[in-house]
Amino acid sequence: MHRFGIIFIVVIAILTGCRPQVAHQVQALPTVRPSPTSPADLESAERIARLYLDAWQRQDFDEMHRLLTYRNQESTPLESFRTIYENAQTTMTFERMEYTATSLLREGVRIVVLHYDATFYTRILGDFTDSNRELRLVIDAQNGEWRVAWSLGDIF
């Protein structure tokens, strides 16, 4: 009987240890939107840059602000953004601005730079061209889309 008891315990241990494991349900991890890499994605970046510069030509500061990165929008609220542009333009007696895009270059997977020339028409300074300006666009972490990475240097 003693031998039978030991065999029974060994058999139970083997059966218990060899029991199939309960499968755990695998859940997919959340993923970040893929970074743009195709020419079509460069076209999207250029489209946002042109929308921004076209809005500047129309003096549509609300639209310009909407095209900024989320971080830029948070750090420079719309009223401040509008005031910065209006003050700069008042100081230079701004009448209008025209631009010509010259190149679009990728500076990494998530950064694109639009090079452009801007001609400013003013009452006091006359007309002048600021050549080879840069407008940086990045993939906004908040929405996964191209947005303008704005700074004060984007005015002058």
mmCIF file of C-alpha atoms in Angstrom:
data_model
loop_
_atom_site.group_PDB
_atom_site.id
_atom_site.type_symbol
_atom_site.label_atom_id
_atom_site.label_comp_id
_atom_site.label_asym_id
_atom_site.label_seq_id
_atom_site.Cartn_x
_atom_site.Cartn_y
_atom_site.Cartn_z
ATOM 1 C CA MET A 1 0.000 0.000 0.000
ATOM 2 C CA HIS A 2 2.857 2.258 0.755
ATOM 3 C CA ARG A 3 4.266 1.775 -2.731
ATOM 4 C CA PHE A 4 0.840 2.409 -4.258
ATOM 5 C CA GLY A 5 0.505 5.691 -2.333
ATOM 6 C CA ILE A 6 3.849 6.948 -3.618
ATOM 7 C CA ILE A 7 2.984 5.964 -7.183
ATOM 8 C CA PHE A 8 -0.386 7.708 -6.825
ATOM 9 C CA ILE A 9 1.276 10.921 -5.608
ATOM 10 C CA VAL A 10 3.829 10.797 -8.437
ATOM 11 C CA VAL A 11 1.081 10.205 -11.013
ATOM 12 C CA ILE A 12 -0.975 13.116 -9.618
ATOM 13 C CA ALA A 13 2.093 15.366 -9.668
ATOM 14 C CA ILE A 14 2.860 14.414 -13.254
ATOM 15 C CA LEU A 15 -0.721 14.899 -14.360
ATOM 16 C CA THR A 16 -0.996 18.214 -12.585
ATOM 17 C CA GLY A 17 2.316 19.450 -13.995
ATOM 18 C CA CYS A 18 1.477 18.284 -17.495
ATOM 19 C CA ARG A 19 -1.928 19.864 -17.517
ATOM 20 C CA PRO A 20 -2.289 22.232 -20.482
ATOM 21 C CA GLN A 21 -1.886 25.829 -19.526
ATOM 22 C CA VAL A 22 -4.883 28.091 -19.892
ATOM 23 C CA ALA A 23 -4.268 30.312 -22.874
ATOM 24 C CA HIS A 24 -4.116 34.001 -22.012
ATOM 25 C CA GLN A 25 -5.927 36.287 -24.351
ATOM 26 C CA VAL A 26 -3.424 38.450 -26.245
ATOM 27 C CA GLN A 27 -4.342 42.095 -26.626
ATOM 28 C CA ALA A 28 -2.847 44.268 -29.309
ATOM 29 C CA LEU A 29 -0.737 47.152 -28.071
ATOM 30 C CA PRO A 30 -1.747 50.628 -29.129
ATOM 31 C CA THR A 31 0.361 51.844 -32.014
ATOM 32 C CA VAL A 32 1.476 55.232 -33.178
ATOM 33 C CA ARG A 33 0.537 56.200 -36.698
ATOM 34 C CA PRO A 34 3.350 55.365 -39.093
ATOM 35 C CA SER A 35 5.693 58.162 -40.059
ATOM 36 C CA PRO A 36 5.262 59.504 -43.560
ATOM 37 C CA THR A 37 7.887 58.305 -45.975
ATOM 38 C CA SER A 38 6.275 58.355 -49.408
ATOM 39 C CA PRO A 39 6.242 61.207 -51.935
ATOM 40 C CA ALA A 40 2.509 61.562 -51.262
ATOM 41 C CA ASP A 41 3.325 62.337 -47.638
ATOM 42 C CA LEU A 42 5.745 65.024 -48.772
ATOM 43 C CA GLU A 43 2.896 66.426 -50.835
ATOM 44 C CA SER A 44 0.802 66.579 -47.653
ATOM 45 C CA ALA A 45 3.577 68.474 -45.868
ATOM 46 C CA GLU A 46 3.880 70.918 -48.757
ATOM 47 C CA ARG A 47 0.108 71.390 -48.808
ATOM 48 C CA ILE A 48 0.093 72.364 -45.100
ATOM 49 C CA ALA A 49 3.004 74.767 -45.637
ATOM 50 C CA ARG A 50 1.230 76.437 -48.555
ATOM 51 C CA LEU A 51 -2.034 76.650 -46.606
ATOM 52 C CA TYR A 52 -0.117 78.403 -43.823
ATOM 53 C CA LEU A 53 1.606 80.877 -46.154
ATOM 54 C CA ASP A 54 -1.598 81.495 -48.130
ATOM 55 C CA ALA A 55 -3.373 82.256 -44.847
ATOM 56 C CA TRP A 56 -0.618 84.748 -44.008
ATOM 57 C CA GLN A 57 -1.186 86.461 -47.346
ATOM 58 C CA ARG A 58 -4.898 86.765 -46.497
ATOM 59 C CA GLN A 59 -4.115 87.865 -42.917
ATOM 60 C CA ASP A 60 -6.091 84.863 -41.661
ATOM 61 C CA PHE A 61 -4.282 84.411 -38.332
ATOM 62 C CA ASP A 62 -6.914 81.965 -37.069
ATOM 63 C CA GLU A 63 -6.153 79.595 -39.961
ATOM 64 C CA MET A 64 -2.406 80.031 -39.491
ATOM 65 C CA HIS A 65 -2.743 79.177 -35.801
ATOM 66 C CA ARG A 66 -4.878 76.126 -36.604
ATOM 67 C CA LEU A 67 -2.023 74.772 -38.756
ATOM 68 C CA LEU A 68 0.536 74.964 -35.927
ATOM 69 C CA THR A 69 1.578 71.974 -33.861
ATOM 70 C CA TYR A 70 -0.467 71.297 -30.763
ATOM 71 C CA ARG A 71 2.531 72.294 -28.616
ATOM 72 C CA ASN A 72 2.814 75.633 -30.456
ATOM 73 C CA GLN A 73 -0.899 76.272 -30.053
ATOM 74 C CA GLU A 74 -0.632 75.607 -26.321
ATOM 75 C CA SER A 75 2.477 77.756 -25.804
ATOM 76 C CA THR A 76 1.216 80.627 -27.981
ATOM 77 C CA PRO A 77 -2.571 80.928 -27.722
ATOM 78 C CA LEU A 78 -4.460 82.391 -30.674
ATOM 79 C CA GLU A 79 -4.814 85.905 -29.222
ATOM 80 C CA SER A 80 -1.074 86.103 -28.494
ATOM 81 C CA PHE A 81 -0.245 84.703 -31.920
ATOM 82 C CA ARG A 82 -2.490 87.249 -33.623
ATOM 83 C CA THR A 83 -1.038 90.116 -31.554
ATOM 84 C CA ILE A 84 2.553 89.113 -32.383
ATOM 85 C CA TYR A 85 1.836 89.239 -36.131
ATOM 86 C CA GLU A 86 -0.235 92.415 -35.947
ATOM 87 C CA ASN A 87 2.451 94.250 -33.935
ATOM 88 C CA ALA A 88 5.233 93.173 -36.307
ATOM 89 C CA GLN A 89 3.203 94.224 -39.317
ATOM 90 C CA THR A 90 2.235 97.572 -37.778
ATOM 91 C CA THR A 91 5.887 98.308 -37.008
ATOM 92 C CA MET A 92 6.970 97.611 -40.584
ATOM 93 C CA THR A 93 3.873 99.283 -42.109
ATOM 94 C CA PHE A 94 2.961 96.006 -43.768
ATOM 95 C CA GLU A 95 0.676 96.117 -46.778
ATOM 96 C CA ARG A 96 0.986 92.601 -48.137
ATOM 97 C CA MET A 97 3.255 89.582 -48.527
ATOM 98 C CA GLU A 98 3.893 87.290 -51.464
ATOM 99 C CA TYR A 99 5.936 84.099 -51.425
ATOM 100 C CA THR A 100 7.559 81.689 -53.825
ATOM 101 C CA ALA A 101 8.371 78.157 -52.679
ATOM 102 C CA THR A 102 11.841 77.118 -53.809
ATOM 103 C CA SER A 103 12.393 73.623 -52.379
ATOM 104 C CA LEU A 104 11.028 71.027 -50.016
ATOM 105 C CA LEU A 105 13.576 68.926 -48.154
ATOM 106 C CA ARG A 106 13.237 66.100 -45.669
ATOM 107 C CA GLU A 107 15.337 66.503 -42.503
ATOM 108 C CA GLY A 108 14.501 63.117 -41.058
ATOM 109 C CA VAL A 109 11.489 60.891 -40.949
ATOM 110 C CA ARG A 110 9.308 63.381 -39.100
ATOM 111 C CA ILE A 111 10.656 66.773 -40.246
ATOM 112 C CA VAL A 112 10.295 68.560 -43.582
ATOM 113 C CA VAL A 113 11.550 72.056 -44.437
ATOM 114 C CA LEU A 114 9.949 74.260 -47.062
ATOM 115 C CA HIS A 115 12.401 76.858 -48.362
ATOM 116 C CA TYR A 116 10.758 79.945 -49.774
ATOM 117 C CA ASP A 117 11.349 83.572 -50.688
ATOM 118 C CA ALA A 118 8.993 86.161 -49.208
ATOM 119 C CA THR A 119 8.501 89.630 -50.620
ATOM 120 C CA PHE A 120 7.068 92.173 -48.210
ATOM 121 C CA TYR A 121 5.349 95.303 -49.414
ATOM 122 C CA THR A 122 5.433 98.136 -46.866
ATOM 123 C CA ARG A 123 4.653 101.858 -46.804
ATOM 124 C CA ILE A 124 7.842 103.054 -45.069
ATOM 125 C CA LEU A 125 10.459 100.438 -45.982
ATOM 126 C CA GLY A 126 9.220 99.903 -49.519
ATOM 127 C CA ASP A 127 9.300 96.444 -51.047
ATOM 128 C CA PHE A 128 11.943 93.949 -49.994
ATOM 129 C CA THR A 129 12.564 90.249 -50.442
ATOM 130 C CA ASP A 130 13.687 87.960 -47.650
ATOM 131 C CA SER A 131 15.226 85.033 -49.536
ATOM 132 C CA ASN A 132 15.712 81.426 -48.546
ATOM 133 C CA ARG A 133 13.357 81.466 -45.572
ATOM 134 C CA GLU A 134 12.576 78.142 -43.904
ATOM 135 C CA LEU A 135 9.244 76.859 -42.682
ATOM 136 C CA ARG A 136 9.591 73.656 -40.647
ATOM 137 C CA LEU A 137 6.870 71.067 -40.616
ATOM 138 C CA VAL A 138 6.743 68.118 -38.261
ATOM 139 C CA ILE A 139 4.471 65.189 -37.650
ATOM 140 C CA ASP A 140 2.437 66.422 -34.696
ATOM 141 C CA ALA A 141 2.501 63.832 -31.902
ATOM 142 C CA GLN A 142 -1.033 64.859 -30.910
ATOM 143 C CA ASN A 143 -2.762 64.008 -34.189
ATOM 144 C CA GLY A 144 -0.158 62.266 -36.387
ATOM 145 C CA GLU A 145 -0.456 64.887 -39.139
ATOM 146 C CA TRP A 146 1.912 67.442 -40.629
ATOM 147 C CA ARG A 147 1.848 70.772 -38.781
ATOM 148 C CA VAL A 148 3.957 73.931 -38.764
ATOM 149 C CA ALA A 149 6.657 73.955 -36.053
ATOM 150 C CA TRP A 150 6.377 77.698 -35.490
ATOM 151 C CA SER A 151 8.741 80.137 -33.762
ATOM 152 C CA LEU A 152 9.070 83.920 -33.631
ATOM 153 C CA GLY A 153 11.788 83.573 -36.262
ATOM 154 C CA ASP A 154 9.116 82.596 -38.762
ATOM 155 C CA ILE A 155 7.981 86.223 -38.869
ATOM 156 C CA PHE A 156 11.501 87.645 -39.447
#
